[in-house]
Amino acid sequence: MWKWLHPYAKPEKSYQLAGKFLPWFIVLTVVTFVVGLVWGLLFAPADYQQGDSFRIIYIHVPAAMMAMAAYSTMAIAAFVALVWQIRLAEMNVAAIAPIGAVFTFIALVTGAAWGKPMWGAWWVWDARLTSELILLFVYLGIIALHNAFSDKVLAGRAASILTLVGVINLPIIHYSVVWWNTLHQGATIMKFDKPSMPPEMLWPLVIMIVGFGAFLGVLTLMRFRNEILARESHRPWVTAMVTEKLAGEK
Amino acid sequence: MNPRRKKRLLITSALVVGLSLSVGLVLFALQQNIDLFYTPSEIINGKNETGVKPVIGQRLRIGGMVLNGSVKRDPESLQVSFDLIDNGGGIVTVYFDGILPDLFREGQGIVAQGELLTATEINAFEVLAKHDEEYMPPEVAKALEGMDHLKKNKK
């Protein structure tokens, strides 16, 4: 059943596959960002309560969602890395962590900028904000742990374990607004009910979410390829590729 | 699946399940401390789960809806007082000296931080506006006016 996947356990194959996906993700990112940002920031109607300030949702929500999506991806890779001991999965963990950390940071900063005018405070220690901050610290911890070992096999294993430990934070972040009284409002779109938003506001948001997803894909693919090259730099296939590239340029 | 992989699969799964369980239990135990605020009924009747009532002089946060017609401003200063209400029917009066957030108005959900003066009065030093997860253009909001489109505060 999984036979078709086997060739991709070879770094060379994965490197090429990631290279094939990359341009598509770049195109999707550019298109969705242009359409989503222009539509959301200029043409979507203002909110009845928050006016134009609500438009920060078009950055804040996609960034926060992708910060969590990046972590889920990382956790799956970490699980695969631990159980099947596939080195590429470890490289994937190492590749995604900094991207996820930046997305989390964007979500926190845009959230603070939104909170100041609307709530009246940059930061409140409510469950949603605190758990999101913990997500940032978990990301930083994974990056630090991975860099703490000079032996890459050990580093990969340690980072994978920490990634799995941190995965518990994801449902806490998502349900924090349901389980506890928080200042942060409940979910607008990520729920089983229909979204609490009219379509003319929702569409640009959906486009931005797809856009951030594609952007996450672009960054992940690029970092993943770099990670493979960095670790395989002494292998014949890398040398062969580089010589071929150099010969082509001459 | 070979036995070594199976063992690793078991260990890894056990790690995740065990951790979720222990974190779940910790959060369950800390439940009331994680709530950002008391609701007005909780201040009067005690927390829903534990029945613990706040004591006078305690610093706490309260969250509820500003009762219509209850906002009284002092014309000479920034002093303002208003009543907070929730679904449970409790009413608590909040006194505040300072600038209110833009979203503050009657019917709005707010969270105030302050000190409990008497069983139903709070002297707040910070008032934060809480908005809900519903977004709509002004025209739609106008059309819906009078209807109860704003969701009541939870609990």
mmCIF file of C-alpha atoms in Angstrom:
data_model
loop_
_atom_site.group_PDB
_atom_site.id
_atom_site.type_symbol
_atom_site.label_atom_id
_atom_site.label_comp_id
_atom_site.label_asym_id
_atom_site.label_seq_id
_atom_site.Cartn_x
_atom_site.Cartn_y
_atom_site.Cartn_z
ATOM 1 C CA MET A 1 0.000 0.000 0.000
ATOM 2 C CA TRP A 2 2.778 2.415 0.873
ATOM 3 C CA LYS A 3 5.188 1.049 -1.723
ATOM 4 C CA TRP A 4 4.877 4.126 -3.924
ATOM 5 C CA LEU A 5 6.256 6.225 -1.074
ATOM 6 C CA HIS A 6 9.415 4.209 -0.672
ATOM 7 C CA PRO A 7 11.547 5.896 -3.336
ATOM 8 C CA TYR A 8 11.037 9.222 -1.513
ATOM 9 C CA ALA A 9 12.893 7.921 1.515
ATOM 10 C CA LYS A 10 15.938 8.675 -0.619
ATOM 11 C CA PRO A 11 16.961 12.303 -0.059
ATOM 12 C CA GLU A 12 17.708 12.772 -3.729
ATOM 13 C CA LYS A 13 14.157 11.851 -4.783
ATOM 14 C CA SER A 14 12.601 14.010 -2.098
ATOM 15 C CA TYR A 15 14.799 16.918 -3.062
ATOM 16 C CA GLN A 16 13.640 16.670 -6.678
ATOM 17 C CA LEU A 17 9.981 16.241 -5.703
ATOM 18 C CA ALA A 18 10.114 19.315 -3.453
ATOM 19 C CA GLY A 19 11.673 21.216 -6.348
ATOM 20 C CA LYS A 20 8.794 20.205 -8.619
ATOM 21 C CA PHE A 21 6.162 21.445 -6.159
ATOM 22 C CA LEU A 22 7.900 24.724 -5.386
ATOM 23 C CA PRO A 23 6.914 26.831 -8.451
ATOM 24 C CA TRP A 24 3.242 25.867 -8.080
ATOM 25 C CA PHE A 25 3.200 26.938 -4.470
ATOM 26 C CA ILE A 26 4.929 30.210 -5.339
ATOM 27 C CA VAL A 27 2.335 31.004 -8.019
ATOM 28 C CA LEU A 28 -0.530 30.131 -5.669
ATOM 29 C CA THR A 29 0.984 32.307 -2.916
ATOM 30 C CA VAL A 30 1.424 35.349 -5.150
ATOM 31 C CA VAL A 31 -2.061 35.096 -6.667
ATOM 32 C CA THR A 32 -3.890 34.550 -3.364
ATOM 33 C CA PHE A 33 -1.906 37.252 -1.551
ATOM 34 C CA VAL A 34 -2.636 39.861 -4.224
ATOM 35 C CA VAL A 35 -6.319 38.953 -4.526
ATOM 36 C CA GLY A 36 -6.880 38.358 -0.803
ATOM 37 C CA LEU A 37 -5.065 41.454 0.459
ATOM 38 C CA VAL A 38 -6.614 43.853 -2.057
ATOM 39 C CA TRP A 39 -10.080 42.409 -1.523
ATOM 40 C CA GLY A 40 -9.786 42.169 2.225
ATOM 41 C CA LEU A 41 -8.038 45.459 2.957
ATOM 42 C CA LEU A 42 -9.764 47.657 0.368
ATOM 43 C CA PHE A 43 -13.054 46.174 -0.773
ATOM 44 C CA ALA A 44 -14.481 44.059 2.024
ATOM 45 C CA PRO A 45 -17.042 46.012 4.050
ATOM 46 C CA ALA A 46 -15.978 47.495 7.387
ATOM 47 C CA ASP A 47 -17.307 45.875 10.543
ATOM 48 C CA TYR A 48 -20.373 47.410 12.205
ATOM 49 C CA GLN A 49 -18.602 47.504 15.552
ATOM 50 C CA GLN A 50 -14.881 47.706 14.948
ATOM 51 C CA GLY A 51 -14.873 49.662 11.701
ATOM 52 C CA ASP A 52 -11.757 49.297 9.602
ATOM 53 C CA SER A 53 -9.655 47.973 12.472
ATOM 54 C CA PHE A 54 -11.191 44.564 11.988
ATOM 55 C CA ARG A 55 -9.281 44.210 8.706
ATOM 56 C CA ILE A 56 -6.261 43.045 10.635
ATOM 57 C CA ILE A 57 -8.158 39.756 10.787
ATOM 58 C CA TYR A 58 -6.960 39.115 7.221
ATOM 59 C CA ILE A 59 -3.414 38.754 8.532
ATOM 60 C CA HIS A 60 -3.963 37.701 12.125
ATOM 61 C CA VAL A 61 -6.252 34.706 11.612
ATOM 62 C CA PRO A 62 -4.369 33.121 8.681
ATOM 63 C CA ALA A 63 -1.049 33.563 10.508
ATOM 64 C CA ALA A 64 -2.399 31.991 13.698
ATOM 65 C CA MET A 65 -3.994 29.109 11.801
ATOM 66 C CA MET A 66 -0.850 28.375 9.841
ATOM 67 C CA ALA A 67 1.264 28.565 12.988
ATOM 68 C CA MET A 68 -0.829 25.677 14.279
ATOM 69 C CA ALA A 69 -0.931 23.911 10.911
ATOM 70 C CA ALA A 70 2.869 24.095 10.760
ATOM 71 C CA TYR A 71 3.047 22.525 14.187
ATOM 72 C CA SER A 72 0.674 19.707 13.207
ATOM 73 C CA THR A 73 2.806 18.987 10.150
ATOM 74 C CA MET A 74 5.902 18.995 12.314
ATOM 75 C CA ALA A 75 4.299 16.656 14.841
ATOM 76 C CA ILE A 76 3.327 14.147 12.146
ATOM 77 C CA ALA A 77 6.872 14.298 10.760
ATOM 78 C CA ALA A 78 8.273 13.851 14.267
ATOM 79 C CA PHE A 79 6.071 10.804 14.827
ATOM 80 C CA VAL A 80 7.204 9.262 11.551
ATOM 81 C CA ALA A 81 10.809 10.109 12.401
ATOM 82 C CA LEU A 82 10.585 8.395 15.782
ATOM 83 C CA VAL A 83 8.701 5.270 14.739
ATOM 84 C CA TRP A 84 10.082 4.551 11.277
ATOM 85 C CA GLN A 85 13.356 6.409 11.818
ATOM 86 C CA ILE A 86 13.289 8.131 8.489
ATOM 87 C CA ARG A 87 15.946 10.824 8.410
ATOM 88 C CA LEU A 88 14.016 12.968 5.962
ATOM 89 C CA ALA A 89 11.214 13.324 8.484
ATOM 90 C CA GLU A 90 13.727 14.667 10.993
ATOM 91 C CA MET A 91 14.976 17.132 8.412
ATOM 92 C CA ASN A 92 11.374 18.186 7.892
ATOM 93 C CA VAL A 93 10.985 18.918 11.613
ATOM 94 C CA ALA A 94 14.149 21.008 11.565
ATOM 95 C CA ALA A 95 12.975 22.808 8.416
ATOM 96 C CA ILE A 96 9.523 23.800 9.685
ATOM 97 C CA ALA A 97 10.281 24.886 13.263
ATOM 98 C CA PRO A 98 11.652 28.387 12.502
ATOM 99 C CA ILE A 99 8.842 29.057 10.000
ATOM 100 C CA GLY A 100 6.218 28.084 12.551
ATOM 101 C CA ALA A 101 7.893 30.289 15.149
ATOM 102 C CA VAL A 102 7.747 33.297 12.811
ATOM 103 C CA PHE A 103 4.070 32.670 11.992
ATOM 104 C CA THR A 104 3.287 32.443 15.698
ATOM 105 C CA PHE A 105 5.167 35.668 16.280
ATOM 106 C CA ILE A 106 3.187 37.393 13.514
ATOM 107 C CA ALA A 107 -0.053 36.160 15.078
ATOM 108 C CA LEU A 108 0.981 37.487 18.502
ATOM 109 C CA VAL A 109 2.117 40.884 17.215
ATOM 110 C CA THR A 110 -0.924 41.470 14.988
ATOM 111 C CA GLY A 111 -3.103 40.278 17.857
ATOM 112 C CA ALA A 112 -1.527 42.819 20.218
ATOM 113 C CA ALA A 113 -1.971 45.581 17.642
ATOM 114 C CA TRP A 114 -5.615 44.579 17.323
ATOM 115 C CA GLY A 115 -6.160 44.256 21.051
ATOM 116 C CA LYS A 116 -4.945 47.742 21.914
ATOM 117 C CA PRO A 117 -7.643 49.722 20.065
ATOM 118 C CA MET A 118 -10.457 47.174 20.514
ATOM 119 C CA TRP A 119 -10.022 45.700 23.975
ATOM 120 C CA GLY A 120 -7.975 48.531 25.420
ATOM 121 C CA ALA A 121 -4.892 46.438 26.197
ATOM 122 C CA TRP A 122 -1.903 45.151 24.229
ATOM 123 C CA TRP A 123 -1.744 41.993 26.234
ATOM 124 C CA VAL A 124 -4.011 40.146 28.620
ATOM 125 C CA TRP A 125 -3.094 36.914 30.357
ATOM 126 C CA ASP A 126 -6.139 35.056 29.170
ATOM 127 C CA ALA A 127 -6.029 31.403 28.181
ATOM 128 C CA ARG A 128 -5.937 31.943 24.413
ATOM 129 C CA LEU A 129 -3.126 34.492 24.439
ATOM 130 C CA THR A 130 -1.082 32.598 26.985
ATOM 131 C CA SER A 131 -1.356 29.259 25.173
ATOM 132 C CA GLU A 132 -0.348 30.950 21.918
ATOM 133 C CA LEU A 133 2.687 32.424 23.670
ATOM 134 C CA ILE A 134 3.553 28.953 24.940
ATOM 135 C CA LEU A 135 3.393 27.728 21.335
ATOM 136 C CA LEU A 136 6.063 30.299 20.466
ATOM 137 C CA PHE A 137 8.240 29.109 23.360
ATOM 138 C CA VAL A 138 7.785 25.473 22.312
ATOM 139 C CA TYR A 139 8.905 26.370 18.789
ATOM 140 C CA LEU A 140 11.940 28.203 20.158
ATOM 141 C CA GLY A 141 12.687 25.259 22.442
ATOM 142 C CA ILE A 142 12.619 22.836 19.529
ATOM 143 C CA ILE A 143 14.939 25.048 17.484
ATOM 144 C CA ALA A 144 17.327 25.447 20.409
ATOM 145 C CA LEU A 145 17.311 21.746 21.247
ATOM 146 C CA HIS A 146 17.972 20.843 17.648
ATOM 147 C CA ASN A 147 20.962 23.170 17.538
ATOM 148 C CA ALA A 148 22.280 22.019 20.903
ATOM 149 C CA PHE A 149 23.597 18.712 19.559
ATOM 150 C CA SER A 150 26.476 18.501 17.148
ATOM 151 C CA ASP A 151 25.395 14.939 16.305
ATOM 152 C CA LYS A 152 22.524 15.405 13.855
ATOM 153 C CA VAL A 153 20.976 11.982 14.515
ATOM 154 C CA LEU A 154 20.709 12.727 18.215
ATOM 155 C CA ALA A 155 19.530 16.266 17.495
ATOM 156 C CA GLY A 156 16.771 15.005 15.225
ATOM 157 C CA ARG A 157 15.555 12.474 17.770
ATOM 158 C CA ALA A 158 15.550 14.931 20.671
ATOM 159 C CA ALA A 159 13.747 17.588 18.631
ATOM 160 C CA SER A 160 11.174 15.015 17.498
ATOM 161 C CA ILE A 161 10.397 13.987 21.060
ATOM 162 C CA LEU A 162 10.004 17.601 22.169
ATOM 163 C CA THR A 163 7.754 18.239 19.166
ATOM 164 C CA LEU A 164 5.471 15.386 20.208
ATOM 165 C CA VAL A 165 5.380 16.641 23.777
ATOM 166 C CA GLY A 166 4.340 20.097 22.595
ATOM 167 C CA VAL A 167 1.512 18.804 20.431
ATOM 168 C CA ILE A 168 -0.760 18.822 23.486
ATOM 169 C CA ASN A 169 -0.775 22.595 23.261
ATOM 170 C CA LEU A 170 -2.681 22.574 19.959
ATOM 171 C CA PRO A 171 -6.105 21.481 21.257
ATOM 172 C CA ILE A 172 -5.569 23.737 24.265
ATOM 173 C CA ILE A 173 -5.064 26.746 21.991
ATOM 174 C CA HIS A 174 -8.064 25.877 19.873
ATOM 175 C CA TYR A 175 -10.493 25.152 22.702
ATOM 176 C CA SER A 176 -9.160 27.728 25.185
ATOM 177 C CA VAL A 177 -11.940 30.122 24.222
ATOM 178 C CA VAL A 178 -14.549 27.412 24.793
ATOM 179 C CA TRP A 179 -13.251 25.874 28.000
ATOM 180 C CA TRP A 180 -12.517 29.060 29.906
ATOM 181 C CA ASN A 181 -13.762 32.620 30.193
ATOM 182 C CA THR A 182 -11.404 34.560 27.990
ATOM 183 C CA LEU A 183 -11.204 38.083 26.669
ATOM 184 C CA HIS A 184 -10.470 36.654 23.247
ATOM 185 C CA GLN A 185 -13.686 35.944 21.372
ATOM 186 C CA GLY A 186 -14.708 32.497 20.193
ATOM 187 C CA ALA A 187 -14.022 30.946 16.811
ATOM 188 C CA THR A 188 -15.549 32.676 13.789
ATOM 189 C CA ILE A 189 -14.903 30.077 11.121
ATOM 190 C CA MET A 190 -13.201 27.041 12.650
ATOM 191 C CA LYS A 191 -16.345 25.513 14.103
ATOM 192 C CA PHE A 192 -19.108 23.187 13.039
ATOM 193 C CA ASP A 193 -21.686 25.964 12.948
ATOM 194 C CA LYS A 194 -21.808 28.158 9.922
ATOM 195 C CA PRO A 195 -19.240 30.983 10.025
ATOM 196 C CA SER A 196 -20.312 34.110 11.934
ATOM 197 C CA MET A 197 -19.412 36.293 9.003
ATOM 198 C CA PRO A 198 -21.197 37.289 5.820
ATOM 199 C CA PRO A 199 -19.719 35.922 2.567
ATOM 200 C CA GLU A 200 -18.328 39.269 1.388
ATOM 201 C CA MET A 201 -16.082 39.341 4.457
ATOM 202 C CA LEU A 202 -15.488 35.613 4.558
ATOM 203 C CA TRP A 203 -14.243 35.093 1.009
ATOM 204 C CA PRO A 204 -11.154 37.297 1.276
ATOM 205 C CA LEU A 205 -10.399 35.629 4.592
ATOM 206 C CA VAL A 206 -10.626 32.162 3.058
ATOM 207 C CA ILE A 207 -8.377 33.311 0.199
ATOM 208 C CA MET A 208 -5.857 34.691 2.690
ATOM 209 C CA ILE A 209 -5.908 31.437 4.636
ATOM 210 C CA VAL A 210 -5.200 29.487 1.442
ATOM 211 C CA GLY A 211 -2.506 32.077 0.647
ATOM 212 C CA PHE A 212 -0.795 31.727 4.008
ATOM 213 C CA GLY A 213 -1.023 27.941 3.631
ATOM 214 C CA ALA A 214 0.675 28.162 0.243
ATOM 215 C CA PHE A 215 3.266 30.564 1.674
ATOM 216 C CA LEU A 216 3.937 28.102 4.477
ATOM 217 C CA GLY A 217 4.349 25.473 1.751
ATOM 218 C CA VAL A 218 6.835 27.608 -0.170
ATOM 219 C CA LEU A 219 8.985 28.316 2.874
ATOM 220 C CA THR A 220 8.835 24.702 4.038
ATOM 221 C CA LEU A 221 9.849 23.342 0.637
ATOM 222 C CA MET A 222 12.737 25.795 0.364
ATOM 223 C CA ARG A 223 14.042 25.103 3.858
ATOM 224 C CA PHE A 224 13.513 21.373 3.423
ATOM 225 C CA ARG A 225 15.617 21.397 0.255
ATOM 226 C CA ASN A 226 18.337 23.413 1.969
ATOM 227 C CA GLU A 227 18.309 21.059 4.929
ATOM 228 C CA ILE A 228 18.734 18.046 2.614
ATOM 229 C CA LEU A 229 21.587 19.716 0.758
ATOM 230 C CA ALA A 230 23.329 20.789 3.959
ATOM 231 C CA ARG A 231 23.226 17.292 5.416
ATOM 232 C CA GLU A 232 24.000 15.448 2.203
ATOM 233 C CA SER A 233 26.649 17.831 0.965
ATOM 234 C CA HIS A 234 29.305 15.136 0.939
ATOM 235 C CA ARG A 235 27.157 12.658 -1.027
ATOM 236 C CA PRO A 236 27.932 11.894 -4.679
ATOM 237 C CA TRP A 237 24.479 12.951 -5.938
ATOM 238 C CA VAL A 238 24.926 16.454 -4.524
ATOM 239 C CA THR A 239 28.402 16.762 -5.988
ATOM 240 C CA ALA A 240 27.134 15.501 -9.324
ATOM 241 C CA MET A 241 24.266 17.987 -9.287
ATOM 242 C CA VAL A 242 26.528 20.894 -8.435
ATOM 243 C CA THR A 243 29.076 20.006 -11.143
ATOM 244 C CA GLU A 244 26.262 19.719 -13.648
ATOM 245 C CA LYS A 245 24.881 23.118 -12.616
ATOM 246 C CA LEU A 246 28.324 24.725 -12.856
ATOM 247 C CA ALA A 247 28.945 23.140 -16.256
ATOM 248 C CA GLY A 248 25.614 24.484 -17.469
ATOM 249 C CA GLU A 249 26.538 27.999 -16.446
ATOM 250 C CA LYS A 250 29.825 28.012 -18.298
ATOM 251 C CA MET B 1 5.578 -4.056 10.668
ATOM 252 C CA ASN B 2 8.714 -5.421 12.271
ATOM 253 C CA PRO B 3 8.774 -5.862 16.049
ATOM 254 C CA ARG B 4 11.245 -3.038 16.720
ATOM 255 C CA ARG B 5 9.138 -0.573 14.830
ATOM 256 C CA LYS B 6 6.048 -1.848 16.594
ATOM 257 C CA LYS B 7 7.737 -1.269 19.932
ATOM 258 C CA ARG B 8 8.722 2.257 18.970
ATOM 259 C CA LEU B 9 5.194 2.920 17.733
ATOM 260 C CA LEU B 10 3.856 1.783 21.097
ATOM 261 C CA ILE B 11 6.316 3.836 23.114
ATOM 262 C CA THR B 12 5.705 6.977 21.062
ATOM 263 C CA SER B 13 1.936 6.605 21.219
ATOM 264 C CA ALA B 14 2.111 5.964 24.952
ATOM 265 C CA LEU B 15 4.172 9.141 25.362
ATOM 266 C CA VAL B 16 1.584 11.260 23.584
ATOM 267 C CA VAL B 17 -1.421 9.665 25.297
ATOM 268 C CA GLY B 18 0.185 9.817 28.745
ATOM 269 C CA LEU B 19 1.144 13.441 28.349
ATOM 270 C CA SER B 20 -2.290 14.462 27.101
ATOM 271 C CA LEU B 21 -3.846 12.710 30.074
ATOM 272 C CA SER B 22 -1.613 14.357 32.631
ATOM 273 C CA VAL B 23 -1.942 17.816 31.093
ATOM 274 C CA GLY B 24 -5.689 17.294 30.862
ATOM 275 C CA LEU B 25 -5.849 16.451 34.550
ATOM 276 C CA VAL B 26 -3.698 19.429 35.518
ATOM 277 C CA LEU B 27 -5.870 21.796 33.507
ATOM 278 C CA PHE B 28 -8.983 20.261 34.987
ATOM 279 C CA ALA B 29 -7.606 20.807 38.467
ATOM 280 C CA LEU B 30 -6.651 24.398 37.707
ATOM 281 C CA GLN B 31 -9.874 25.134 35.902
ATOM 282 C CA GLN B 32 -11.080 27.992 38.024
ATOM 283 C CA ASN B 33 -7.690 29.693 38.124
ATOM 284 C CA ILE B 34 -7.447 29.764 34.352
ATOM 285 C CA ASP B 35 -10.736 31.602 33.873
ATOM 286 C CA LEU B 36 -9.893 35.173 33.065
ATOM 287 C CA PHE B 37 -12.874 36.566 34.916
ATOM 288 C CA TYR B 38 -15.841 35.990 37.181
ATOM 289 C CA THR B 39 -19.306 36.574 35.775
ATOM 290 C CA PRO B 40 -21.648 38.743 37.865
ATOM 291 C CA SER B 41 -23.674 35.696 38.967
ATOM 292 C CA GLU B 42 -20.473 33.962 40.016
ATOM 293 C CA ILE B 43 -19.557 36.907 42.212
ATOM 294 C CA ILE B 44 -22.919 36.696 43.912
ATOM 295 C CA ASN B 45 -23.438 32.916 44.001
ATOM 296 C CA GLY B 46 -19.908 31.579 43.778
ATOM 297 C CA LYS B 47 -18.117 29.819 40.911
ATOM 298 C CA ASN B 48 -20.239 27.376 38.950
ATOM 299 C CA GLU B 49 -18.047 24.366 39.570
ATOM 300 C CA THR B 50 -16.734 24.972 43.053
ATOM 301 C CA GLY B 51 -19.126 27.436 44.645
ATOM 302 C CA VAL B 52 -16.173 29.515 45.853
ATOM 303 C CA LYS B 53 -17.182 33.128 46.410
ATOM 304 C CA PRO B 54 -14.714 35.994 46.122
ATOM 305 C CA VAL B 55 -14.054 37.792 49.412
ATOM 306 C CA ILE B 56 -14.387 41.533 49.879
ATOM 307 C CA GLY B 57 -11.129 43.290 49.117
ATOM 308 C CA GLN B 58 -10.060 40.589 46.692
ATOM 309 C CA ARG B 59 -8.584 41.694 43.385
ATOM 310 C CA LEU B 60 -10.430 40.084 40.527
ATOM 311 C CA ARG B 61 -11.694 40.443 37.002
ATOM 312 C CA ILE B 62 -15.348 40.546 36.141
ATOM 313 C CA GLY B 63 -16.852 40.006 32.714
ATOM 314 C CA GLY B 64 -20.397 40.759 31.662
ATOM 315 C CA MET B 65 -22.692 42.900 29.564
ATOM 316 C CA VAL B 66 -23.165 46.576 30.373
ATOM 317 C CA LEU B 67 -26.791 46.914 31.435
ATOM 318 C CA ASN B 68 -28.810 49.312 29.256
ATOM 319 C CA GLY B 69 -29.389 52.656 30.946
ATOM 320 C CA SER B 70 -27.016 51.974 33.806
ATOM 321 C CA VAL B 71 -24.028 54.067 32.689
ATOM 322 C CA LYS B 72 -23.662 57.150 34.872
ATOM 323 C CA ARG B 73 -20.916 59.629 34.095
ATOM 324 C CA ASP B 74 -19.738 62.358 36.403
ATOM 325 C CA PRO B 75 -19.836 65.582 34.340
ATOM 326 C CA GLU B 76 -16.847 67.022 36.253
ATOM 327 C CA SER B 77 -14.409 64.130 35.976
ATOM 328 C CA LEU B 78 -13.732 60.800 34.298
ATOM 329 C CA GLN B 79 -15.621 58.950 37.036
ATOM 330 C CA VAL B 80 -18.088 56.530 35.580
ATOM 331 C CA SER B 81 -20.213 53.763 37.002
ATOM 332 C CA PHE B 82 -22.234 51.074 35.288
ATOM 333 C CA ASP B 83 -23.942 47.772 36.014
ATOM 334 C CA LEU B 84 -22.804 44.461 34.584
ATOM 335 C CA ILE B 85 -25.250 41.653 34.001
ATOM 336 C CA ASP B 86 -25.062 38.104 32.672
ATOM 337 C CA ASN B 87 -27.417 35.297 31.747
ATOM 338 C CA GLY B 88 -27.604 34.137 35.343
ATOM 339 C CA GLY B 89 -29.296 37.428 36.256
ATOM 340 C CA GLY B 90 -26.668 38.680 38.693
ATOM 341 C CA ILE B 91 -26.027 42.430 38.635
ATOM 342 C CA VAL B 92 -22.761 43.966 39.836
ATOM 343 C CA THR B 93 -21.949 47.680 39.839
ATOM 344 C CA VAL B 94 -18.536 48.790 38.596
ATOM 345 C CA TYR B 95 -16.898 52.124 39.430
ATOM 346 C CA PHE B 96 -14.122 53.298 37.178
ATOM 347 C CA ASP B 97 -11.997 56.431 36.907
ATOM 348 C CA GLY B 98 -10.342 56.634 33.517
ATOM 349 C CA ILE B 99 -10.739 56.430 29.773
ATOM 350 C CA LEU B 100 -13.011 53.692 28.501
ATOM 351 C CA PRO B 101 -12.113 51.710 25.361
ATOM 352 C CA ASP B 102 -13.734 52.697 22.042
ATOM 353 C CA LEU B 103 -16.025 49.702 22.010
ATOM 354 C CA PHE B 104 -17.486 50.498 25.423
ATOM 355 C CA ARG B 105 -21.211 51.184 25.336
ATOM 356 C CA GLU B 106 -24.450 49.876 26.727
ATOM 357 C CA GLY B 107 -25.071 46.266 25.786
ATOM 358 C CA GLN B 108 -21.365 45.631 25.147
ATOM 359 C CA GLY B 109 -19.501 42.786 26.787
ATOM 360 C CA ILE B 110 -16.633 44.072 28.900
ATOM 361 C CA VAL B 111 -14.027 42.747 31.304
ATOM 362 C CA ALA B 112 -13.055 44.944 34.254
ATOM 363 C CA GLN B 113 -10.210 44.379 36.676
ATOM 364 C CA GLY B 114 -10.478 45.759 40.152
ATOM 365 C CA GLU B 115 -11.150 45.273 43.803
ATOM 366 C CA LEU B 116 -14.364 43.967 45.315
ATOM 367 C CA LEU B 117 -15.794 46.728 47.528
ATOM 368 C CA THR B 118 -18.954 45.059 48.742
ATOM 369 C CA ALA B 119 -20.666 41.870 47.654
ATOM 370 C CA THR B 120 -21.954 43.535 44.484
ATOM 371 C CA GLU B 121 -19.660 46.520 43.892
ATOM 372 C CA ILE B 122 -16.265 46.681 42.245
ATOM 373 C CA ASN B 123 -13.779 49.506 42.058
ATOM 374 C CA ALA B 124 -12.075 48.935 38.704
ATOM 375 C CA PHE B 125 -8.692 50.210 37.611
ATOM 376 C CA GLU B 126 -8.878 48.699 34.144
ATOM 377 C CA VAL B 127 -11.816 48.240 31.789
ATOM 378 C CA LEU B 128 -11.397 46.137 28.646
ATOM 379 C CA ALA B 129 -13.995 45.721 25.916
ATOM 380 C CA LYS B 130 -14.801 42.174 24.861
ATOM 381 C CA HIS B 131 -16.235 41.755 21.408
ATOM 382 C CA ASP B 132 -17.835 38.623 20.042
ATOM 383 C CA GLU B 133 -16.830 36.502 17.074
ATOM 384 C CA GLU B 134 -19.535 37.910 14.803
ATOM 385 C CA TYR B 135 -18.512 40.322 12.111
ATOM 386 C CA MET B 136 -20.896 42.100 9.773
ATOM 387 C CA PRO B 137 -21.094 45.217 7.634
ATOM 388 C CA PRO B 138 -22.831 48.227 9.234
ATOM 389 C CA GLU B 139 -25.841 47.932 6.898
ATOM 390 C CA VAL B 140 -26.498 44.370 8.013
ATOM 391 C CA ALA B 141 -26.114 45.336 11.661
ATOM 392 C CA LYS B 142 -28.613 48.145 11.109
ATOM 393 C CA ALA B 143 -31.096 45.799 9.470
ATOM 394 C CA LEU B 144 -30.762 43.441 12.393
ATOM 395 C CA GLU B 145 -31.170 46.157 14.978
ATOM 396 C CA GLY B 146 -33.777 45.395 17.573
ATOM 397 C CA MET B 147 -33.374 41.699 16.870
ATOM 398 C CA ASP B 148 -31.271 39.818 19.330
ATOM 399 C CA HIS B 149 -28.371 39.144 17.003
ATOM 400 C CA LEU B 150 -25.707 39.673 19.604
ATOM 401 C CA LYS B 151 -24.977 36.449 21.340
ATOM 402 C CA LYS B 152 -25.244 36.590 25.070
ATOM 403 C CA ASN B 153 -22.076 36.185 27.046
ATOM 404 C CA LYS B 154 -21.340 32.549 27.677
ATOM 405 C CA LYS B 155 -22.461 31.011 30.914
#
